[in-house]
Amino acid sequence: MTASSSPESVPSNLDICLSIQNATISYGDFEALKNVFCDIPRGQVTAFIGPSGCGKSTILRAINRMNDLIEGCSLKGRILFDGADLYSPDVDPVEVRRRIGMVFQQPNPFPKSIYENIAFGARINGYNGDMDELVERSLRQAAVWDECKDKLKESGNSLSGGQQQRLCIARTIAIEPEVILMDEPCSALDPISTLKIEETIHELKKSFTIVIVTHNMQQAVRVSDMTAFFNAEAVEGGSGKVGYLVEFNDTDKIFNAPLQQATRDYVSGRFG
Amino acid sequence: MKYHSLARSADNIPDLNYKTWEKRNLVSRLLSVLAGVFSFLCVLPLIAVLAYILIKGMSTFSLDLFTQLPPPPGGEGGGFGNAIIGSIVVTTIAALIAIPIGVGGGIYLAEYSTGRGFSQFIRFGTNVLAGVPSIIAGVFVYGVIVSTRILFGNTFSAIAGGTALSVLMLPTVVKTTDEGLKLVSNDLRRAALGVGASRFVTVSQITLPKAFTPIATGVVLSIARAAGETAPLIFTALFSPFWPNGIFDPIATLSVLIYNFAAQPYDLQNQLAWSASFILVVFILALNLLARWLGRFASK
Amino acid sequence: MVALILISILVVVFWGSLESMGRYGLNFLFTSNWNPVDDEYGAFTAIYGTLVTSLLALVIAVPLGVGTAIFITENIIPLKVRNIIGLMVELLAAIPSVVLGLWAIFILEPLIRPFLMFLYEDLGWIPIFSTEPLGPGMAPAILILVVMILPIITAIARDSLNQVPMRLRQAAYGVGATRWGAILNVILPAAISGIVGGVMLALGRAMGETMAVTMIIGNSNVFSWSLLAPGNTISAMLANQFGEADVSQLSSLMYAAFVLMVLTLLVNVIAQWLVKRLSLKY
């Protein structure tokens, strides 16, 4: 049912950043995802792929405790970040999100100016350096400085969809997290914006660990180093489906030489 | 790195724990407590008011209240049966006027109008009318009906009072009808027109029944509001210490009775005011709960 | 039909006030001598009373109402408790004005009198506390107005806060905001246009509120800076005097009613303008 990384594909000297250990997530009584084991390496891009409803966004949100915003959502098992248990009772979710940032499916800039969009996050996290410099640096890293530099005081909503999403990326980078989670960041964008964002991801990989959920298999191939394939199976004696991790390996192994039948079917387009 | 908040503990494990004494956490907790206190203060008056009405109203609750006439100042015993009937009469008149006009107006706005200037003006006017203080409605009806003696030579009358109340009910009824009808999906309308039904038939037999629940809820709520109004009645329906004598004469109502008796220096009158409040509030709360229960059907 | 009624109200009131307007002109607004016996009328006390009671009630009610709305919409306490609080505030709105007036006379006023006495005795050198509280007055009137407009503010604030889309909340928490950091910096500003609309609505309601105010304000046309003294509002004055007014007094009352209508209309218009100005696009 679950497959952890096989020994040959994960050299033991690889630095593990996030370790998901037997995680089961439920909404009330309904189990959305069960028994997930996954060790996410530092400094690389890991993709979560799979058909709709298999829980990949759910597990992503669990990593930075965004599921706390959903009433009735609970997690069994552990998620370790550099050895610290994210769900221990003493932990402050605000601190977690400080270190693990997120870019959402729909671009969601704050209804403030472009400058403020970035400055806000920095300020509430205690930034006391040169704000102008931080704003420019973040916008450059997100490859959107040229389009924004003349209109920093204008509303974030005055940008196009692709630009807004890059603004959201800039906002996330500005607080200098260690991990960036991306929940289908390009699904609402046109192909050109998508390409630009994928280029940005290649750049960001040098400074951050990235986990990206994507519907688009080609994108996973283009962008990620490791890929985790999730699937959903019907619950016995009930309605609805529960998700589980099928296989987790180097990207080119997943797409060219998958070990599981389900993986093979999915990547060859037989379903999904 | 210019951030100081990325602390790590001795063995390089990130320190994610909740720092109770950090300034922003203190502020956050303080604000939550403050919000809680505010909520408590908001709820307090309701409890206080209802409690007192209950206590004082029930203490002298008896059947006399329904069957007797108000006592003269300084007198003994008595009740306010005439006021109860009067309130019902006046509210019914108001409803009879406001519902047809209001629902009709709402239907016009939602179904027949073109969405341009005129109907925008009507909607704007309705909103403004909703903001008109209740006493002005009374003043207006006074000017039109009472002082001109337009109704067969009568001045203060139940009809005048009912009219004043209907002026207050009108904007709410129009608005809820308008919005209730807007909620009905256009597919339904097109289907009806598609089988050859005329506009009128479509509206009366298809859309209106579908929007019944929100409209009914709005109507019930506006009746509840009208039942409790006093200001419009003071110089339209006035007051009367006798049993109602037809709708062309002044008539007693619970709300005016409470107003009058509250101001008098006699304990008995004050007590009757409390009892009347009790009955009035029970009635209005019942209507409100009815509206809420109706509202539940809307989501089905 | 609605338009007809609206226009006819304006016309009637205006017409009725013509005589008085002709007599006093704009001075009406600024003299405070209201004397039916001498047939001399000046509405200043009443206008002042209307404005001051409404605005002060607003100042108290807005923090209470918005704070409560925030408390109800965030998950600081369990859902069931929040729903009960919401329900209770709505029920408060259903209580008729006259019943609240009754409660104000017999319960509220005696309750706050010791506190008002303290203000008079210890802080009486401040003009707004300079008279001895003897019963009905501006202070209890302001408090009862607060009770009356709280439900409107809370309900509208709650609706505005609930309408802020989830994605904005997610964005705020996503950059590491605490609960109140998110509320004060993102959620509240996004809801502000709706809340301001509600506040203006409440202001209009407070200015026109008649029964409860008239029962507890003391109905005195003598002007005083003190909040502890009896005063008057336009609507209270109308309620009190309309029934037995003679022609010339009637006209003055109509004039006052006209002033009230203009004020309420003004509030309405300003409200709509403010809401448009403050709407943040998201």
Tab-separated table of N, CA and C in Angstrom, chain B residues 39 43 46-47 292, chain C residues 68 72 77-92 158:
chain	number	residue	atom	x	y	z
B	39	SER	N	-18.693	41.126	24.040
B	39	SER	CA	-19.834	40.280	23.698
B	39	SER	C	-20.723	40.098	24.912
B	43	VAL	N	-24.742	41.060	25.391
B	43	VAL	CA	-25.811	40.122	25.710
B	43	VAL	C	-26.505	40.513	27.011
B	46	LEU	N	-29.985	42.273	27.008
B	46	LEU	CA	-31.089	41.409	26.633
B	46	LEU	C	-31.552	40.603	27.834
B	47	ILE	N	-30.595	40.014	28.498
B	47	ILE	CA	-30.947	39.193	29.650
B	47	ILE	C	-31.619	40.053	30.707
B	292	ARG	N	-38.234	32.623	11.982
B	292	ARG	CA	-37.029	31.818	11.936
B	292	ARG	C	-37.329	30.405	11.478
C	68	THR	N	-17.995	42.418	19.374
C	68	THR	CA	-18.822	41.226	19.476
C	68	THR	C	-18.865	40.477	18.156
C	72	ILE	N	-17.799	36.646	17.455
C	72	ILE	CA	-18.700	35.623	16.946
C	72	ILE	C	-18.145	34.954	15.700
C	77	ILE	N	-14.091	30.667	20.601
C	77	ILE	CA	-14.884	29.771	21.451
C	77	ILE	C	-15.728	28.876	20.554
C	78	PRO	N	-16.246	27.797	21.104
C	78	PRO	CA	-16.955	26.821	20.272
C	78	PRO	C	-18.130	27.416	19.510
C	79	LEU	N	-18.430	26.746	18.413
C	79	LEU	CA	-19.445	27.257	17.488
C	79	LEU	C	-20.790	27.443	18.152
C	80	LYS	N	-21.174	26.486	19.002
C	80	LYS	CA	-22.514	26.554	19.581
C	80	LYS	C	-22.673	27.819	20.415
C	81	VAL	N	-21.660	28.124	21.198
C	81	VAL	CA	-21.759	29.318	22.047
C	81	VAL	C	-21.858	30.558	21.174
C	82	ARG	N	-21.097	30.575	20.104
C	82	ARG	CA	-21.137	31.738	19.221
C	82	ARG	C	-22.521	31.927	18.634
C	83	ASN	N	-23.145	30.820	18.243
C	83	ASN	CA	-24.479	30.945	17.654
C	83	ASN	C	-25.484	31.463	18.665
C	84	ILE	N	-25.333	31.019	19.905
C	84	ILE	CA	-26.267	31.497	20.932
C	84	ILE	C	-26.100	32.993	21.142
C	85	ILE	N	-24.868	33.446	21.210
C	85	ILE	CA	-24.647	34.882	21.398
C	85	ILE	C	-25.264	35.665	20.241
C	86	GLY	N	-25.033	35.162	19.027
C	86	GLY	CA	-25.599	35.835	17.857
C	86	GLY	C	-27.108	35.906	17.945
C	87	LEU	N	-27.711	34.805	18.329
C	87	LEU	CA	-29.165	34.762	18.445
C	87	LEU	C	-29.657	35.774	19.466
C	88	MET	N	-28.957	35.856	20.590
C	88	MET	CA	-29.432	36.744	21.643
C	88	MET	C	-29.349	38.200	21.217
C	89	VAL	N	-28.281	38.533	20.510
C	89	VAL	CA	-28.186	39.923	20.066
C	89	VAL	C	-29.303	40.251	19.077
C	90	GLU	N	-29.651	39.269	18.238
C	90	GLU	CA	-30.753	39.523	17.299
C	90	GLU	C	-32.068	39.678	18.011
C	91	LEU	N	-32.280	38.876	19.055
C	91	LEU	CA	-33.540	38.993	19.778
C	91	LEU	C	-33.677	40.353	20.432
C	92	LEU	N	-32.527	40.915	20.808
C	92	LEU	CA	-32.568	42.243	21.405
C	92	LEU	C	-33.227	43.234	20.464
C	158	ARG	N	-21.117	41.447	11.540
C	158	ARG	CA	-20.917	40.010	11.425
C	158	ARG	C	-21.048	39.553	9.981
